[in-house]
PDB file of C-alpha atoms in Angstrom:
ATOM      1  CA  MET A  10     127.146  86.914  22.021  1.00 89.00           C
ATOM      2  CA  LEU A  11     124.294  84.442  22.501  1.00 87.00           C
ATOM      3  CA  ALA A  12     123.003  85.274  19.023  1.00 90.00           C
ATOM      4  CA  ARG A  13     126.401  84.386  17.551  1.00 90.00           C
ATOM      5  CA  ILE A  14     126.401  81.073  19.434  1.00 86.00           C
ATOM      6  CA  ARG A  15     122.903  80.255  18.197  1.00 84.00           C
ATOM      7  CA  ALA A  16     123.908  81.125  14.627  1.00 85.00           C
ATOM      8  CA  ALA A  17     126.997  78.925  14.874  1.00 84.00           C
ATOM      9  CA  LEU A  18     124.897  75.997  16.101  1.00 83.00           C
ATOM     10  CA  THR A  19     122.231  76.317  13.423  1.00 86.00           C
ATOM     11  CA  GLY A  20     122.049  73.055  11.496  1.00 81.00           C
ATOM     12  CA  ALA A  21     124.622  71.362  13.730  1.00 80.00           C
ATOM     13  CA  GLU A  22     124.022  67.772  14.760  1.00 80.00           C
ATOM     14  CA  PRO A  23     123.267  67.389  18.470  1.00 77.00           C
ATOM     15  CA  VAL A  24     126.111  65.908  20.449  1.00 80.00           C
ATOM     16  CA  ALA A  25     125.307  62.847  22.532  1.00 81.00           C
ATOM     17  CA  VAL A  26     126.370  63.418  26.123  1.00 79.00           C
ATOM     18  CA  GLU A  27     127.301  60.352  28.119  1.00 79.00           C
ATOM     19  CA  ARG A  28     125.566  60.487  31.475  1.00 76.00           C
ATOM     20  CA  GLN A  29     127.205  58.220  34.028  1.00 77.00           C
ATOM     21  CA  TYR A  30     125.569  59.713  37.090  1.00 76.00           C
ATOM     22  CA  ARG A  31     122.522  58.143  38.745  1.00 80.00           C
ATOM     23  CA  GLN A  32     119.352  59.362  37.023  1.00 82.00           C
ATOM     24  CA  SER A  33     116.682  57.613  39.075  1.00 84.00           C
ATOM     25  CA  GLY A  34     116.148  56.596  42.673  1.00 83.00           C
ATOM     26  CA  THR A  35     116.220  53.195  44.327  1.00 87.00           C
ATOM     27  CA  LEU A  36     114.341  53.891  47.571  1.00 92.00           C
ATOM     28  CA  ASP A  37     110.742  52.911  48.139  1.00 93.00           C
ATOM     29  CA  ALA A  38     108.083  55.597  48.627  1.00 94.00           C
ATOM     30  CA  SER A  39     108.248  55.662  52.434  1.00 95.00           C
ATOM     31  CA  GLU A  40     112.050  55.896  52.387  1.00 97.00           C
ATOM     32  CA  VAL A  41     111.903  58.786  49.917  1.00 97.00           C
ATOM     33  CA  VAL A  42     109.575  60.697  52.214  1.00 97.00           C
ATOM     34  CA  ALA A  43     111.723  59.909  55.265  1.00 97.00           C
ATOM     35  CA  ARG A  44     114.847  61.179  53.522  1.00 97.00           C
ATOM     36  CA  PHE A  45     113.056  64.344  52.400  1.00 97.00           C
ATOM     37  CA  VAL A  46     111.911  65.040  55.956  1.00 97.00           C
ATOM     38  CA  GLU A  47     115.406  64.396  57.311  1.00 97.00           C
ATOM     39  CA  ARG A  48     117.053  66.753  54.806  1.00 96.00           C
ATOM     40  CA  VAL A  49     114.465  69.514  55.246  1.00 96.00           C
ATOM     41  CA  GLU A  50     114.777  69.398  59.030  1.00 96.00           C
ATOM     42  CA  ASP A  51     118.559  69.414  58.706  1.00 93.00           C
ATOM     43  CA  TYR A  52     118.228  72.873  57.151  1.00 90.00           C
ATOM     44  CA  GLY A  53     116.388  74.066  60.243  1.00 90.00           C
ATOM     45  CA  ALA A  54     112.925  73.981  58.715  1.00 93.00           C
ATOM     46  CA  THR A  55     109.855  72.403  60.322  1.00 95.00           C
ATOM     47  CA  VAL A  56     107.993  69.463  58.777  1.00 97.00           C
ATOM     48  CA  VAL A  57     104.447  68.533  59.789  1.00 97.00           C
ATOM     49  CA  ARG A  58     102.647  65.444  58.473  1.00 96.00           C
ATOM     50  CA  SER A  59      98.925  65.975  58.019  1.00 95.00           C
ATOM     51  CA  SER A  60      95.815  64.308  56.634  1.00 93.00           C
ATOM     52  CA  ASP A  61      94.060  67.692  56.553  1.00 96.00           C
ATOM     53  CA  PRO A  62      96.544  70.360  55.433  1.00 96.00           C
ATOM     54  CA  ALA A  63      94.126  73.292  55.693  1.00 96.00           C
ATOM     55  CA  ALA A  64      93.272  72.454  59.302  1.00 96.00           C
ATOM     56  CA  THR A  65      96.953  71.993  60.121  1.00 96.00           C
ATOM     57  CA  VAL A  66      97.855  75.354  58.607  1.00 97.00           C
ATOM     58  CA  ALA A  67      95.070  76.976  60.639  1.00 96.00           C
ATOM     59  CA  LYS A  68      96.722  75.668  63.811  1.00 95.00           C
ATOM     60  CA  LEU A  69     100.190  76.773  62.711  1.00 95.00           C
ATOM     61  CA  LEU A  70      99.433  80.312  61.591  1.00 93.00           C
ATOM     62  CA  ALA A  71      97.859  83.417  63.024  1.00 89.00           C
ATOM     63  CA  GLY A  72      97.529  86.949  61.740  1.00 93.00           C
ATOM     64  CA  ARG A  73      97.476  87.887  58.077  1.00 96.00           C
ATOM     65  CA  VAL A  74      98.604  85.320  55.507  1.00 97.00           C
ATOM     66  CA  VAL A  75      99.217  86.076  51.843  1.00 97.00           C
ATOM     67  CA  VAL A  76      98.016  83.508  49.304  1.00 97.00           C
ATOM     68  CA  ALA A  77      97.822  83.256  45.541  1.00 97.00           C
ATOM     69  CA  LEU A  78      94.514  84.113  43.910  1.00 96.00           C
ATOM     70  CA  ASP A  79      94.245  80.524  42.659  1.00 96.00           C
ATOM     71  CA  LEU A  80      95.060  78.722  45.912  1.00 97.00           C
ATOM     72  CA  PRO A  81      92.501  75.849  45.958  1.00 96.00           C
ATOM     73  CA  ALA A  82      89.604  76.248  48.371  1.00 95.00           C
ATOM     74  CA  ALA A  83      90.467  72.890  49.990  1.00 95.00           C
ATOM     75  CA  LEU A  84      93.813  74.326  51.127  1.00 96.00           C
ATOM     76  CA  ARG A  85      92.518  77.610  52.523  1.00 96.00           C
ATOM     77  CA  PRO A  86      92.619  77.495  56.331  1.00 96.00           C
ATOM     78  CA  ALA A  87      89.557  78.629  58.264  1.00 94.00           C
ATOM     79  CA  GLY A  88      89.928  81.252  60.977  1.00 93.00           C
ATOM     80  CA  VAL A  89      92.976  82.847  59.347  1.00 94.00           C
ATOM     81  CA  GLU A  90      92.895  86.216  57.604  1.00 96.00           C
ATOM     82  CA  LEU A  91      93.908  85.407  54.039  1.00 97.00           C
ATOM     83  CA  VAL A  92      95.228  88.236  51.894  1.00 97.00           C
ATOM     84  CA  GLU A  93      95.021  87.422  48.209  1.00 97.00           C
ATOM     85  CA  ASP A  94      97.958  88.675  46.192  1.00 96.00           C
ATOM     86  CA  ASP A  95      96.480  90.809  43.455  1.00 94.00           C
ATOM     87  CA  GLY A  96      99.754  92.641  42.873  1.00 93.00           C
ATOM     88  CA  LEU A  97     100.626  93.666  46.426  1.00 95.00           C
ATOM     89  CA  THR A  98     103.613  95.976  46.751  1.00 95.00           C
ATOM     90  CA  ALA A  99     106.749  94.959  48.642  1.00 92.00           C
ATOM     91  CA  SER A 100     105.650  97.200  51.529  1.00 95.00           C
ATOM     92  CA  GLU A 101     102.230  95.542  51.632  1.00 95.00           C
ATOM     93  CA  LEU A 102     103.818  92.088  51.565  1.00 94.00           C
ATOM     94  CA  ASP A 103     106.101  93.138  54.400  1.00 93.00           C
ATOM     95  CA  GLU A 104     103.033  93.817  56.537  1.00 95.00           C
ATOM     96  CA  VAL A 105     101.670  90.251  56.338  1.00 96.00           C
ATOM     97  CA  ASP A 106     102.748  87.613  58.832  1.00 95.00           C
ATOM     98  CA  ALA A 107     103.279  84.663  56.507  1.00 96.00           C
ATOM     99  CA  ALA A 108     102.933  83.277  52.996  1.00 96.00           C
ATOM    100  CA  LEU A 109     101.077  80.050  52.188  1.00 98.00           C
ATOM    101  CA  THR A 110     101.806  78.184  48.940  1.00 97.00           C
ATOM    102  CA  THR A 111     101.761  74.840  47.232  1.00 97.00           C
ATOM    103  CA  CYS A 112     104.788  73.608  45.252  1.00 97.00           C
ATOM    104  CA  ALA A 113     105.611  72.094  41.869  1.00 97.00           C
ATOM    105  CA  ALA A 114     107.940  69.337  43.086  1.00 97.00           C
ATOM    106  CA  ALA A 115     110.263  68.355  45.921  1.00 98.00           C
ATOM    107  CA  CYS A 116     113.570  66.478  46.075  1.00 98.00           C
ATOM    108  CA  ALA A 117     114.457  64.070  48.879  1.00 97.00           C
ATOM    109  CA  GLU A 118     118.168  63.981  48.072  1.00 96.00           C
ATOM    110  CA  THR A 119     118.613  67.715  48.683  1.00 96.00           C
ATOM    111  CA  GLY A 120     115.567  68.536  50.809  1.00 96.00           C
ATOM    112  CA  SER A 121     114.565  71.114  48.208  1.00 96.00           C
ATOM    113  CA  ILE A 122     111.175  72.434  47.116  1.00 97.00           C
ATOM    114  CA  ALA A 123     110.512  73.962  43.707  1.00 97.00           C
ATOM    115  CA  LEU A 124     108.009  76.683  42.904  1.00 96.00           C
ATOM    116  CA  ASP A 125     107.182  77.398  39.259  1.00 95.00           C
ATOM    117  CA  GLY A 126     104.289  79.824  39.554  1.00 93.00           C
ATOM    118  CA  GLY A 127     101.740  77.027  39.166  1.00 94.00           C
ATOM    119  CA  THR A 128      98.388  76.706  40.920  1.00 95.00           C
ATOM    120  CA  GLY A 129      98.541  77.976  44.490  1.00 96.00           C
ATOM    121  CA  GLN A 130     102.138  79.181  44.280  1.00 96.00           C
ATOM    122  CA  GLY A 131     101.783  82.827  43.312  1.00 94.00           C
ATOM    123  CA  ARG A 132     104.537  85.272  42.492  1.00 92.00           C
ATOM    124  CA  ARG A 133     108.128  84.868  43.621  1.00 90.00           C
ATOM    125  CA  ALA A 134     107.841  87.979  45.784  1.00 91.00           C
ATOM    126  CA  THR A 135     105.149  86.453  47.975  1.00 92.00           C
ATOM    127  CA  THR A 136     107.583  83.886  49.358  1.00 91.00           C
ATOM    128  CA  LEU A 137     110.570  86.232  49.629  1.00 90.00           C
ATOM    129  CA  VAL A 138     109.196  89.151  51.626  1.00 91.00           C
ATOM    130  CA  PRO A 139     107.104  87.667  54.492  1.00 92.00           C
ATOM    131  CA  ASP A 140     109.022  86.298  57.462  1.00 91.00           C
ATOM    132  CA  VAL A 141     107.359  82.864  57.350  1.00 94.00           C
ATOM    133  CA  HIS A 142     106.731  80.586  54.366  1.00 96.00           C
ATOM    134  CA  VAL A 143     104.370  77.647  54.800  1.00 97.00           C
ATOM    135  CA  CYS A 144     104.546  75.265  51.859  1.00 97.00           C
ATOM    136  CA  ILE A 145     102.029  72.476  51.356  1.00 97.00           C
ATOM    137  CA  VAL A 146     103.747  69.496  49.704  1.00 97.00           C
ATOM    138  CA  ARG A 147     101.979  66.424  48.371  1.00 96.00           C
ATOM    139  CA  VAL A 148     103.830  63.177  49.026  1.00 96.00           C
ATOM    140  CA  ALA A 149     103.281  62.263  45.363  1.00 95.00           C
ATOM    141  CA  ASP A 150     105.311  65.326  44.325  1.00 97.00           C
ATOM    142  CA  ILE A 151     108.463  64.182  46.149  1.00 97.00           C
ATOM    143  CA  VAL A 152     111.119  62.485  44.025  1.00 97.00           C
ATOM    144  CA  GLU A 153     114.352  60.947  45.235  1.00 97.00           C
ATOM    145  CA  THR A 154     117.106  62.334  43.015  1.00 97.00           C
ATOM    146  CA  VAL A 155     118.116  65.645  41.455  1.00 96.00           C
ATOM    147  CA  PRO A 156     117.747  64.365  37.839  1.00 95.00           C
ATOM    148  CA  GLU A 157     114.178  63.259  38.629  1.00 96.00           C
ATOM    149  CA  PHE A 158     113.567  66.646  40.254  1.00 97.00           C
ATOM    150  CA  PHE A 159     114.707  68.500  37.135  1.00 96.00           C
ATOM    151  CA  ASP A 160     112.653  66.177  34.934  1.00 95.00           C
ATOM    152  CA  ARG A 161     109.576  67.265  36.887  1.00 95.00           C
ATOM    153  CA  LEU A 162     110.467  70.912  36.185  1.00 96.00           C
ATOM    154  CA  ALA A 163     111.458  70.504  32.527  1.00 95.00           C
ATOM    155  CA  SER A 164     108.101  71.548  31.071  1.00 95.00           C
ATOM    156  CA  SER A 165     108.010  74.656  33.275  1.00 95.00           C
ATOM    157  CA  ALA A 166     111.485  75.646  32.100  1.00 92.00           C
ATOM    158  CA  ARG A 167     110.554  75.084  28.457  1.00 92.00           C
ATOM    159  CA  GLU A 168     107.512  77.313  28.924  1.00 93.00           C
ATOM    160  CA  GLY A 169     109.761  80.044  30.307  1.00 91.00           C
ATOM    161  CA  ARG A 170     108.193  79.979  33.750  1.00 91.00           C
ATOM    162  CA  PRO A 171     110.356  81.217  36.634  1.00 89.00           C
ATOM    163  CA  VAL A 172     111.503  78.266  38.750  1.00 94.00           C
ATOM    164  CA  VAL A 173     112.504  78.974  42.347  1.00 93.00           C
ATOM    165  CA  ILE A 174     114.224  76.248  44.362  1.00 93.00           C
ATOM    166  CA  VAL A 175     113.916  76.552  48.140  1.00 92.00           C
ATOM    167  CA  SER A 176     116.244  74.632  50.445  1.00 90.00           C
ATOM    168  CA  GLY A 177     115.387  75.596  53.998  1.00 83.00           C
ATOM    169  CA  PRO A 178     114.922  79.086  55.442  1.00 78.00           C
ATOM    170  CA  SER A 179     116.815  81.933  53.814  1.00 64.00           C
ATOM    171  CA  ALA A 180     120.371  81.972  55.165  1.00 60.00           C
ATOM    172  CA  THR A 181     123.820  83.296  54.357  1.00 61.00           C
ATOM    173  CA  SER A 182     127.292  82.966  55.873  1.00 58.00           C
ATOM    174  CA  ASP A 183     128.974  85.627  53.754  1.00 59.00           C
ATOM    175  CA  ILE A 184     130.205  87.711  56.671  1.00 61.00           C
ATOM    176  CA  GLU A 185     132.910  86.003  58.759  1.00 62.00           C
ATOM    177  CA  LEU A 186     131.165  82.655  58.111  1.00 60.00           C
ATOM    178  CA  ASP A 187     128.485  83.517  60.682  1.00 61.00           C
ATOM    179  CA  ARG A 188     125.117  82.092  59.622  1.00 59.00           C
ATOM    180  CA  VAL A 189     122.418  84.750  59.408  1.00 58.00           C
ATOM    181  CA  GLU A 190     118.841  83.824  58.518  1.00 59.00           C
ATOM    182  CA  GLY A 191     116.259  85.972  56.798  1.00 53.00           C
ATOM    183  CA  VAL A 192     118.576  88.113  54.672  1.00 57.00           C
ATOM    184  CA  HIS A 193     117.239  87.037  51.272  1.00 60.00           C
ATOM    185  CA  GLY A 194     113.848  85.636  52.257  1.00 64.00           C
ATOM    186  CA  PRO A 195     111.836  84.109  55.116  1.00 81.00           C
ATOM    187  CA  ARG A 196     113.533  83.172  58.375  1.00 86.00           C
ATOM    188  CA  ARG A 197     111.104  80.294  58.919  1.00 92.00           C
ATOM    189  CA  LEU A 198     110.076  77.559  56.518  1.00 95.00           C
ATOM    190  CA  ILE A 199     107.290  75.161  57.477  1.00 96.00           C
ATOM    191  CA  VAL A 200     106.507  72.207  55.223  1.00 97.00           C
ATOM    192  CA  VAL A 201     103.093  70.587  55.573  1.00 97.00           C
ATOM    193  CA  LEU A 202     103.190  67.098  54.053  1.00 96.00           C
ATOM    194  CA  HIS A 203     100.004  65.387  52.943  1.00 94.00           C
ATOM    195  CA  ASP A 204      99.024  62.472  50.744  1.00 87.00           C
ATOM    196  CA  GLN A 205      95.666  63.590  49.437  1.00 72.00           C
ATOM    197  CA  PRO A 206      95.180  63.477  45.646  1.00 64.00           C
ATOM    198  CA  ALA A 207      95.656  66.682  43.687  1.00 63.00           C
ATOM    199  CA  GLY A 208      91.939  67.204  43.117  1.00 53.00           C
ATOM    200  CA  ALA A 209      91.180  66.928  46.824  1.00 54.00           C
ATOM    201  CA  ALA A 210      93.865  69.233  48.186  1.00 51.00           C
ATOM    202  CA  GLY A 211      95.682  71.141  45.506  1.00 44.00           C
TER     203      GLY A 211
END
């Protein structure tokens, strides 16, 4: 079916789509961060501001923590047993206590975080199986609106990279509208916010 659609569109002139919705934010940088924190906490996640994300993560986590092979050294917490994901099975991932990642972008309007498999993010499975996901988010990677959020992810989508959008801990209300956490992913989400430049901390 998709092949037939593509064939029918071959040579067709692109149609201009009128976009009347808001495509950029109006808040200043501090207000964007404040809104992001508010929305993330509203989901039941924890937000921690830090000038030294690795040290903060070391205080937050104990036990075995799975990380991507390319997680920057500056973000690797000392005193924590880091398990590098070199293709761990679901059973092996289930035995770790938490996952530690960076992110591609974050959206203040929805309190969402996007992972696209970039540096320090690892495979999708690493953030779905462990019970705790700690995500290190640079302030510079937070945008205000959804259109800006998708603009940040456009190149990843064009490259065919899997984009995962996380909005709080995993939760569902499918059964009798009772909220249950941890069904499709981690029951706890911890966001560590920092404002160091990319080269210094991921």
